[in-house]
Coordinates of N, CA and C in Angstrom, one line a residue:
Chain A
X23 N 0.9 -1.2 0.0 CA 0.0 0.0 0.0 C 0.9 1.2 0.0
X24 N 0.6 2.2 -0.9 CA 1.4 3.4 -1.0 C 1.1 4.2 0.2
X25 N 2.1 5.0 0.7 CA 2.0 5.9 1.8 C 1.5 7.2 1.3
X26 N 1.6 8.2 2.2 CA 1.3 9.6 1.9 C 2.4 10.1 1.0
X27 N 2.1 10.7 -0.1 CA 3.1 11.1 -1.1 C 3.0 12.7 -1.2
X28 N 4.1 13.3 -1.2 CA 4.2 14.8 -1.3 C 5.1 15.1 -2.5
X29 N 4.7 16.2 -3.2 CA 5.5 16.6 -4.4 C 5.4 18.1 -4.4
X30 N 6.5 18.8 -4.7 CA 7.9 18.2 -4.9 C 8.5 17.9 -3.5
X31 N 9.6 17.3 -3.5 CA 10.3 17.1 -2.3 C 11.1 18.3 -1.8
X32 N 11.5 19.1 -2.8 CA 12.2 20.4 -2.6 C 11.7 21.4 -3.6
X33 N 11.6 22.6 -3.1 CA 11.3 23.7 -4.0 C 12.0 25.0 -3.6
X34 N 12.7 25.6 -4.5 CA 13.4 26.8 -4.3 C 12.9 27.9 -5.2
X35 N 12.3 29.0 -4.6 CA 11.7 30.0 -5.4 C 12.2 31.4 -4.8
X36 N 11.9 32.4 -5.6 CA 12.2 33.8 -5.1 C 11.0 34.4 -4.5
X37 N 11.3 35.3 -3.6 CA 10.3 36.1 -2.9 C 9.3 36.7 -4.0
X38 N 8.1 36.6 -3.7 CA 7.1 37.1 -4.7 C 6.5 36.1 -5.6
X39 N 7.2 35.0 -5.8 CA 6.7 34.0 -6.7 C 5.6 33.1 -6.1
X40 N 5.0 32.3 -6.9 CA 4.0 31.4 -6.4 C 4.5 30.0 -6.4
X41 N 4.1 29.2 -5.4 CA 4.4 27.8 -5.3 C 3.2 27.0 -4.9
X42 N 3.1 25.8 -5.5 CA 2.0 24.9 -5.2 C 2.6 23.6 -4.8
X43 N 2.2 23.2 -3.6 CA 2.6 21.9 -3.0 C 1.5 20.9 -3.1
X44 N 1.8 19.7 -3.4 CA 0.7 18.7 -3.5 C 0.9 17.5 -2.6
X45 N -0.2 17.0 -2.1 CA -0.2 15.9 -1.2 C -1.2 14.8 -1.7
X46 N -0.8 13.6 -1.8 CA -1.7 12.5 -2.1 C -1.8 11.6 -0.9
X47 N -2.9 11.6 -0.3 CA -3.1 10.8 1.0 C -3.2 9.3 0.6
X48 N -3.2 8.5 1.6 CA -3.4 7.1 1.4 C -4.8 6.9 1.0
X49 N -5.0 6.1 0.0 CA -6.3 5.8 -0.6 C -7.3 5.4 0.5
X50 N -8.5 6.1 0.4 CA -9.5 5.8 1.4 C -9.5 6.6 2.7
X51 N -8.4 7.4 2.8 CA -8.3 8.3 4.0 C -9.1 9.6 3.8
X52 N -10.1 9.8 4.6 CA -10.9 11.0 4.5 C -10.3 12.2 5.1
X53 N -9.5 12.0 6.2 CA -8.9 13.1 6.9 C -7.5 13.4 6.3
X54 N -7.3 14.7 6.0 CA -6.0 15.1 5.5 C -5.6 16.4 6.2
X55 N -4.3 16.4 6.6 CA -3.8 17.5 7.4 C -2.6 18.1 6.8
X56 N -2.4 19.4 6.9 CA -1.2 20.1 6.6 C -0.5 20.6 7.8
X57 N 0.8 20.4 7.9 CA 1.6 20.9 9.0 C 2.8 21.6 8.4
X58 N 3.4 22.5 9.1 CA 4.6 23.2 8.7 C 5.6 23.3 9.8
X59 N 6.9 23.1 9.4 CA 8.0 23.3 10.4 C 8.9 24.3 9.8
X60 N 9.0 25.5 10.5 CA 10.0 26.5 10.2 C 11.3 26.0 10.9
X61 N 12.4 26.3 10.3 CA 13.7 25.8 10.9 C 13.8 26.1 12.3
X62 N 14.2 25.1 13.1 CA 14.4 25.2 14.5 C 13.2 25.4 15.4
X63 N 12.1 25.4 14.8 CA 10.8 25.5 15.6 C 10.0 24.3 15.5
X64 N 8.8 24.4 16.2 CA 7.9 23.3 16.3 C 7.2 23.0 14.9
X65 N 6.8 21.8 14.8 CA 5.9 21.5 13.7 C 4.5 22.0 14.0
X66 N 4.0 22.9 13.2 CA 2.7 23.5 13.5 C 1.6 23.1 12.6
X67 N 0.5 22.9 13.2 CA -0.8 22.6 12.4 C -1.2 23.8 11.5
X68 N -1.5 23.5 10.3 CA -2.1 24.5 9.4 C -3.6 24.3 9.2
X69 N -4.0 23.1 8.7 CA -5.4 22.9 8.5 C -5.7 21.4 8.4
X70 N -7.0 21.2 8.4 CA -7.5 19.8 8.4 C -8.7 19.7 7.5
X71 N -8.6 18.8 6.5 CA -9.8 18.5 5.6 C -10.4 17.2 6.1
X72 N -11.7 17.2 6.0 CA -12.5 15.9 6.0 C -13.1 15.8 4.6
X73 N -12.7 14.9 3.9 CA -13.0 14.8 2.4 C -12.7 16.1 1.8
X74 N -13.6 16.8 1.1 CA -13.2 18.0 0.5 C -13.5 19.2 1.3
X75 N -14.0 19.1 2.5 CA -14.4 20.2 3.4 C -13.3 20.5 4.3
X76 N -13.1 21.8 4.5 CA -12.1 22.3 5.5 C -12.8 22.2 6.9
X77 N -12.3 21.3 7.7 CA -12.8 21.1 9.1 C -12.2 22.2 10.1
X78 N -11.0 22.5 9.8 CA -10.3 23.4 10.8 C -9.1 24.1 10.0
X79 N -9.2 25.3 9.8 CA -8.1 26.0 9.2 C -7.5 27.1 10.0
X80 N -7.6 26.9 11.3 CA -7.2 27.9 12.3 C -5.7 28.1 12.3
X81 N -4.9 27.2 11.7 CA -3.4 27.4 11.7 C -2.9 28.0 10.5
X82 N -3.7 28.3 9.5 CA -3.2 29.0 8.3 C -2.7 30.4 8.7
X83 N -1.5 30.7 8.3 CA -0.8 31.9 8.7 C -1.5 33.2 8.2
X84 N -1.9 33.2 7.0 CA -2.5 34.4 6.4 C -3.1 34.1 5.1
X85 N -3.7 35.1 4.4 CA -4.4 34.8 3.2 C -3.5 34.6 2.0
X86 N -2.3 34.6 2.2 CA -1.4 34.2 1.0 C -1.4 32.7 0.9
X87 N -1.9 32.0 1.8 CA -2.0 30.5 1.7 C -3.4 30.0 1.4
X88 N -3.4 29.2 0.4 CA -4.7 28.6 -0.1 C -4.6 27.1 -0.2
X89 N -5.4 26.4 0.5 CA -5.5 25.0 0.5 C -6.7 24.5 -0.2
X90 N -6.6 23.5 -1.0 CA -7.8 22.9 -1.7 C -7.7 21.4 -1.7
X91 N -8.9 20.8 -1.7 CA -8.9 19.3 -1.8 C -10.2 19.0 -2.7
X92 N -10.1 19.3 -3.9 CA -11.2 19.1 -4.8 C -11.5 17.6 -5.0
X93 N -12.7 17.1 -4.8 CA -13.0 15.7 -5.0 C -12.7 14.9 -3.8
X94 N -12.1 15.5 -2.8 CA -11.7 14.7 -1.6 C -10.6 13.8 -1.7
X95 N -9.8 13.9 -2.8 CA -8.7 13.0 -2.9 C -7.4 13.8 -2.6
X96 N -6.6 14.2 -3.6 CA -5.3 14.9 -3.3 C -5.6 16.3 -2.9
X97 N -4.6 16.9 -2.2 CA -4.8 18.3 -1.8 C -3.6 19.1 -2.3
X98 N -3.9 20.4 -2.5 CA -2.8 21.3 -2.9 C -2.7 22.4 -1.9
X99 N -1.6 23.0 -1.7 CA -1.4 24.1 -0.8 C -0.6 25.1 -1.6
X100 N -1.2 26.2 -1.9 CA -0.6 27.3 -2.7 C -0.2 28.4 -1.9
X101 N 1.0 28.9 -2.1 CA 1.5 30.1 -1.4 C 1.7 31.2 -2.5
X102 N 1.0 32.3 -2.4 CA 1.0 33.4 -3.4 C 0.8 34.7 -2.8
X103 N 1.7 35.7 -2.8 CA 3.1 35.5 -3.2 C 3.9 35.0 -2.0
X104 N 4.9 34.3 -2.3 CA 5.7 33.7 -1.2 C 6.6 34.8 -0.6
X105 N 6.8 34.7 0.7 CA 7.7 35.6 1.5 C 8.8 34.7 2.1
X106 N 9.8 35.4 2.6 CA 11.0 34.7 3.1 C 10.6 33.8 4.3
X107 N 9.7 34.3 5.1 CA 9.3 33.6 6.3 C 8.5 32.3 6.1
X108 N 8.1 32.1 4.8 CA 7.4 30.9 4.4 C 8.3 29.7 4.3
X109 N 9.6 29.9 4.3 CA 10.5 28.8 4.1 C 10.3 27.8 5.3
X110 N 10.4 26.6 4.9 CA 10.3 25.5 6.0 C 9.9 24.2 5.3
X111 N 9.6 23.2 6.1 CA 9.2 21.9 5.6 C 7.7 21.8 5.8
X112 N 7.0 21.5 4.8 CA 5.5 21.4 4.8 C 5.2 19.9 4.8
X113 N 4.6 19.4 5.8 CA 4.2 18.0 6.0 C 2.7 17.9 5.7
X114 N 2.4 16.8 5.1 CA 1.0 16.4 4.9 C 0.8 15.0 5.7
X115 N -0.4 14.8 6.2 CA -0.7 13.6 6.9 C -2.1 13.2 6.6
X116 N -2.4 11.9 6.7 CA -3.8 11.5 6.5 C -4.2 10.4 7.5
X117 N -5.5 10.2 7.7 CA -6.0 9.2 8.5 C -7.4 8.8 8.0
X118 N -7.8 7.6 8.4 CA -9.1 7.1 8.0 C -10.1 7.9 8.9
X119 N -11.3 7.9 8.3 CA -12.5 8.5 9.1 C -12.7 7.7 10.3
X120 N -12.9 8.4 11.5 CA -13.1 7.7 12.7 C -11.9 7.7 13.6
X121 N -10.7 8.0 13.0 CA -9.5 8.1 13.8 C -9.2 9.5 14.1
X122 N -10.1 10.2 14.6 CA -9.9 11.6 14.8 C -8.9 12.0 15.9
X123 N -8.6 11.0 16.7 CA -7.6 11.3 17.8 C -6.2 11.0 17.3
X124 N -6.0 11.0 16.0 CA -4.7 10.8 15.5 C -4.0 9.6 15.9
X125 N -4.8 8.5 16.2 CA -4.1 7.3 16.6 C -3.5 6.6 15.4
X126 N -4.0 6.9 14.2 CA -3.5 6.3 13.0 C -3.2 7.4 12.0
X127 N -2.3 8.2 12.3 CA -2.0 9.3 11.4 C -0.7 9.0 10.7
X128 N -0.8 9.1 9.4 CA 0.4 8.7 8.5 C 0.9 10.0 7.9
X129 N 2.2 10.2 8.0 CA 2.8 11.4 7.5 C 3.6 11.2 6.2
X130 N 3.6 12.2 5.3 CA 4.4 12.2 4.2 C 5.8 12.6 4.6
X131 N 6.8 12.6 3.6 CA 8.2 12.9 4.0 C 8.4 14.4 3.9
X132 N 7.4 15.2 3.4 CA 7.5 16.6 3.5 C 8.0 17.3 2.2
X133 N 7.7 18.5 2.1 CA 8.3 19.4 1.0 C 9.1 20.5 1.6
X134 N 10.4 20.5 1.3 CA 11.3 21.5 1.8 C 11.1 22.8 0.9
X135 N 10.6 23.8 1.4 CA 10.4 25.1 0.6 C 11.4 26.1 1.1
X136 N 12.2 26.6 0.1 CA 13.1 27.7 0.4 C 12.8 28.9 -0.4
X137 N 12.5 30.0 0.3 CA 12.2 31.2 -0.4 C 13.4 32.2 -0.3
X138 N 13.9 32.6 -1.4 CA 15.1 33.4 -1.4 C 14.8 34.9 -1.7
Chain B
X14 N -4.3 26.2 27.1 CA -3.8 25.8 25.8 C -2.8 24.7 26.0
X15 N -2.7 23.8 25.0 CA -1.8 22.8 25.1 C -0.4 23.2 24.6
X16 N 0.6 22.6 25.2 CA 2.0 22.9 24.7 C 2.9 21.7 25.1
X17 N 4.0 21.6 24.4 CA 5.0 20.6 24.7 C 6.4 21.2 24.7
X18 N 7.1 20.8 25.7 CA 8.5 21.2 25.8 C 9.4 20.0 25.8
X19 N 10.4 20.0 24.9 CA 11.4 19.0 24.8 C 12.7 19.6 25.2
X20 N 13.3 19.0 26.2 CA 14.5 19.5 26.8 C 15.7 18.9 26.0
X21 N 16.4 19.8 25.4 CA 17.6 19.4 24.6 C 17.3 19.3 23.1
X22 N 17.8 20.1 22.3 CA 17.6 20.0 20.9 C 18.5 18.9 20.3
X23 N 19.6 18.6 20.9 CA 20.5 17.6 20.5 C 20.9 16.8 21.7
X24 N 20.8 15.4 21.6 CA 21.3 14.5 22.6 C 22.2 13.5 22.0
X25 N 23.3 13.3 22.6 CA 24.3 12.3 22.1 C 24.5 11.2 23.1
X26 N 24.4 9.9 22.7 CA 24.6 8.8 23.6 C 25.5 7.8 22.9
X27 N 26.2 7.0 23.6 CA 27.1 6.0 23.1 C 26.2 4.8 22.7
X28 N 26.7 4.1 21.7 CA 26.0 2.9 21.3 C 26.0 1.9 22.5
X29 N 24.8 1.4 22.8 CA 24.6 0.5 23.9 C 24.2 1.1 25.2
X30 N 24.3 2.5 25.2 CA 23.9 3.2 26.4 C 22.4 3.5 26.5
X31 N 22.0 3.9 27.6 CA 20.6 4.3 27.8 C 20.2 5.6 27.0
X32 N 19.1 5.5 26.4 CA 18.6 6.7 25.7 C 17.5 7.3 26.6
X33 N 17.5 8.6 26.8 CA 16.5 9.3 27.6 C 16.2 10.6 26.9
X34 N 15.1 10.8 26.4 CA 14.6 12.0 25.7 C 13.5 12.6 26.6
X35 N 13.6 13.8 27.0 CA 12.7 14.4 27.9 C 11.6 15.2 27.2
X36 N 10.4 15.1 27.8 CA 9.2 15.8 27.3 C 8.3 16.2 28.4
X37 N 8.0 17.4 28.5 CA 6.9 17.9 29.5 C 5.8 18.5 28.7
X38 N 4.6 18.3 29.2 CA 3.5 18.8 28.4 C 2.6 19.7 29.3
X39 N 1.8 20.5 28.7 CA 0.8 21.3 29.4 C -0.6 21.0 28.7
X40 N -1.6 20.7 29.5 CA -2.9 20.5 28.9 C -4.0 20.7 29.9
X41 N -5.1 21.3 29.6 CA -6.1 21.6 30.5 C -7.0 20.4 30.7
X42 N -7.0 19.4 29.9 CA -7.8 18.2 30.1 C -6.8 17.0 29.9
X43 N -7.3 15.8 30.3 CA -6.4 14.6 30.2 C -5.9 14.5 28.7
X44 N -4.6 14.5 28.6 CA -4.1 14.5 27.2 C -4.0 13.2 26.5
X45 N -3.8 13.2 25.2 CA -3.3 12.1 24.5 C -1.8 12.5 24.2
X46 N -0.9 11.6 24.4 CA 0.5 12.0 24.2 C 1.2 11.0 23.2
X47 N 2.1 11.5 22.4 CA 2.7 10.8 21.3 C 4.2 11.0 21.3
X48 N 4.9 10.1 20.8 CA 6.3 10.3 20.3 C 6.3 9.8 18.9
X49 N 6.9 10.8 18.1 CA 7.1 10.5 16.6 C 8.6 10.5 16.4
X50 N 9.0 9.8 15.4 CA 10.4 9.8 14.9 C 10.5 10.1 13.5
X51 N 11.5 10.9 13.1 CA 11.7 11.1 11.7 C 13.2 10.7 11.3
X52 N 13.3 9.7 10.5 CA 14.6 9.3 10.0 C 14.9 10.1 8.8
X53 N 16.1 10.2 8.5 CA 16.5 11.1 7.3 C 15.7 10.8 6.1
X54 N 15.2 11.8 5.4 CA 14.5 11.7 4.2 C 13.2 10.9 4.2
X55 N 12.7 10.8 5.4 CA 11.4 10.0 5.6 C 10.4 10.9 6.3
X56 N 9.2 10.4 6.3 CA 8.1 11.1 7.0 C 8.1 10.8 8.5
X57 N 7.3 11.5 9.2 CA 7.2 11.2 10.6 C 6.5 9.9 10.8
X58 N 7.0 9.1 11.8 CA 6.5 7.8 12.1 C 6.1 7.7 13.5
X59 N 5.0 7.2 13.8 CA 4.5 7.0 15.2 C 5.4 6.0 15.9
X60 N 6.0 6.4 17.1 CA 6.7 5.4 17.9 C 5.8 4.8 18.9
X61 N 5.1 5.6 19.6 CA 4.2 5.1 20.6 C 3.2 6.2 21.0
X62 N 2.1 5.8 21.7 CA 1.1 6.8 22.1 C 0.5 6.4 23.5
X63 N 0.1 7.4 24.2 CA -0.5 7.2 25.5 C -2.0 7.8 25.3
X64 N -2.9 6.9 25.7 CA -4.3 7.4 25.5 C -5.2 7.0 26.7
X65 N -4.6 7.2 27.9 CA -5.2 7.1 29.2 C -5.4 5.7 29.7
X66 N -4.7 4.7 29.1 CA -4.7 3.4 29.6 C -3.5 3.2 30.5
X67 N -2.7 2.2 30.2 CA -1.5 2.0 31.0 C -0.5 3.2 31.0
X68 N 0.0 3.5 32.1 CA 0.9 4.7 32.1 C 2.3 4.4 31.5
X69 N 2.7 3.2 31.5 CA 3.9 2.8 30.8 C 3.6 2.2 29.4
X70 N 4.0 2.9 28.4 CA 3.6 2.6 27.0 C 4.8 2.1 26.3
X71 N 4.6 0.9 25.7 CA 5.7 0.3 24.9 C 5.5 0.6 23.4
X72 N 6.6 1.0 22.7 CA 6.4 1.3 21.3 C 7.3 0.4 20.4
X73 N 7.5 0.9 19.2 CA 8.3 0.1 18.3 C 9.8 0.3 18.6
X74 N 10.6 -0.6 18.1 CA 12.1 -0.6 18.1 C 12.6 -0.5 19.5
X75 N 11.9 -1.0 20.5 CA 12.4 -1.1 21.9 C 12.2 0.1 22.7
X76 N 11.5 1.1 22.2 CA 11.3 2.4 22.9 C 10.1 2.2 23.8
X77 N 10.1 3.0 24.9 CA 9.0 3.0 25.8 C 8.9 4.4 26.5
X78 N 7.8 4.8 27.0 CA 7.6 6.1 27.6 C 6.6 5.9 28.8
X79 N 6.9 6.7 29.8 CA 6.0 6.6 31.0 C 5.3 8.0 31.2
X80 N 4.0 7.9 31.3 CA 3.2 9.1 31.6 C 3.2 9.3 33.1
X81 N 3.6 10.5 33.5 CA 3.6 10.9 34.9 C 2.8 12.1 35.1
X82 N 1.6 12.0 35.5 CA 0.7 13.1 35.6 C 1.2 14.2 36.6
X83 N 1.8 13.7 37.8 CA 2.3 14.6 38.8 C 3.4 15.5 38.3
X84 N 4.2 15.0 37.3 CA 5.3 15.7 36.8 C 5.0 16.3 35.4
X85 N 3.8 16.0 34.9 CA 3.4 16.4 33.5 C 4.5 16.1 32.6
X86 N 5.0 14.8 32.7 CA 6.1 14.4 31.8 C 5.7 13.1 31.0
X87 N 6.4 13.0 29.9 CA 6.2 11.8 29.1 C 7.6 11.5 28.4
X88 N 8.5 11.1 29.2 CA 9.9 10.9 28.7 C 10.0 9.6 28.0
X89 N 10.8 9.6 27.0 CA 11.1 8.5 26.1 C 12.4 7.8 26.5
X90 N 12.4 6.5 26.6 CA 13.6 5.8 27.0 C 13.8 4.5 26.1
X91 N 15.0 4.1 26.0 CA 15.4 2.8 25.4 C 16.6 2.4 26.1
X92 N 16.6 1.1 26.6 CA 17.7 0.7 27.5 C 19.1 0.7 26.8
X93 N 19.1 0.4 25.5 CA 20.4 0.2 24.8 C 20.3 0.8 23.4
X94 N 21.0 1.9 23.2 CA 21.0 2.6 21.9 C 21.7 1.8 20.8
X95 N 21.1 1.9 19.6 CA 21.6 1.3 18.4 C 21.9 2.4 17.4
X96 N 22.9 2.2 16.6 CA 23.2 3.2 15.6 C 22.0 3.6 14.7
X97 N 21.1 2.7 14.5 CA 20.0 2.9 13.7 C 18.9 3.8 14.4
X98 N 19.2 4.1 15.7 CA 18.2 5.0 16.4 C 18.5 6.5 16.1
X99 N 19.6 6.8 15.4 CA 19.9 8.2 15.1 C 18.8 8.8 14.2
X100 N 18.2 9.8 14.8 CA 17.0 10.4 14.1 C 16.6 11.6 14.9
X101 N 15.5 12.2 14.4 CA 14.9 13.3 15.2 C 13.6 12.8 15.8
X102 N 13.4 13.1 17.1 CA 12.3 12.6 17.8 C 11.4 13.8 18.3
X103 N 10.1 13.6 18.1 CA 9.2 14.7 18.4 C 8.1 14.2 19.4
X104 N 8.0 14.9 20.5 CA 6.9 14.6 21.5 C 5.7 15.5 21.1
X105 N 4.5 14.9 21.3 CA 3.3 15.7 20.8 C 2.2 15.4 21.7
X106 N 1.2 16.3 21.7 CA 0.0 16.2 22.6 C -1.2 16.6 21.8
X107 N -2.3 15.9 22.1 CA -3.6 16.4 21.6 C -4.6 16.1 22.7
X108 N -5.6 17.0 22.7 CA -6.7 16.8 23.7 C -7.7 15.9 23.2
X109 N -8.3 15.0 24.1 CA -9.2 14.0 23.7 C -10.3 14.6 22.8
X110 N -10.4 14.0 21.6 CA -11.5 14.4 20.7 C -11.0 15.5 19.8
X111 N -9.8 16.0 20.0 CA -9.3 17.1 19.1 C -8.4 16.5 18.1
X112 N -8.6 16.8 16.8 CA -7.8 16.2 15.8 C -6.4 16.9 15.7
X113 N -6.3 18.1 16.3 CA -5.0 18.8 16.2 C -3.9 18.1 17.0
X114 N -2.7 18.0 16.5 CA -1.6 17.6 17.3 C -0.7 18.8 17.5
X115 N -0.2 19.0 18.8 CA 0.7 20.0 19.1 C 2.1 19.4 19.3
X116 N 3.1 19.7 18.5 CA 4.4 19.1 18.6 C 5.3 20.0 19.4
X117 N 6.3 19.3 19.9 CA 7.5 20.0 20.5 C 8.5 20.3 19.4
X118 N 9.6 20.9 19.8 CA 10.5 21.4 18.8 C 11.4 20.3 18.3
X119 N 11.4 19.1 18.9 CA 12.2 18.0 18.4 C 13.5 17.9 19.1
X120 N 14.0 16.7 19.2 CA 15.3 16.4 19.7 C 16.0 15.5 18.8
X121 N 17.2 15.9 18.3 CA 18.0 15.1 17.4 C 18.9 14.2 18.2
X122 N 18.7 12.9 18.0 CA 19.5 11.9 18.8 C 20.7 11.5 17.9
X123 N 21.9 11.6 18.5 CA 23.1 11.2 17.9 C 23.6 10.0 18.6
X124 N 24.0 9.0 17.9 CA 24.6 7.8 18.5 C 26.1 7.7 18.2
X125 N 26.9 7.6 19.3 CA 28.3 7.6 19.1 C 28.8 6.2 19.1
X126 N 29.7 5.9 18.2 CA 30.2 4.5 18.1 C 31.1 4.1 19.3

């Protein structure tokens, strides 16, 4: 069974440009989460999808970030325009419906975003 | 509000020695506690979790952690370190019924030959 897949693994862009990160959850997982880790700091929650609906987006830093999950399958996270402080590792995670307490949360290997 | 504090961003132990990674948490309700590990170029992997059952929790790869409510701690231990244990370890907390996980800053474990 394929795990959570994230693409690209690395992205280097200039300030002001747009970047789109993609996450393919494990097939059949209704819950999809985005997290971010800025260098040297905690991994922080960004948002949570249940199928195609945003369950909780309280961690999204500002309106330059847009997450979508059309059709309830893969998800994208777009940053437009990117700023220097957006650099970090963006993790995606998924779990089956009913495992809301993160007992079976599977993480991708992350996208390393560098904004220059 | 929930929070997690991991003492020591880097810990070095000799191969065969005891591993002890410290974690203290803050939560207004009985918490769920987790330890995750990230090996190089891989995603986060669940090592073990505490969900209000036994206070001593056994995980994968010989790791275990003990929940101590009086000390608000959930330290991770392994009796004998192996070279393959070199990785970054994250302590995390979530409140019952809450899907959000709050992570600590992580501790990078180095194993000395």
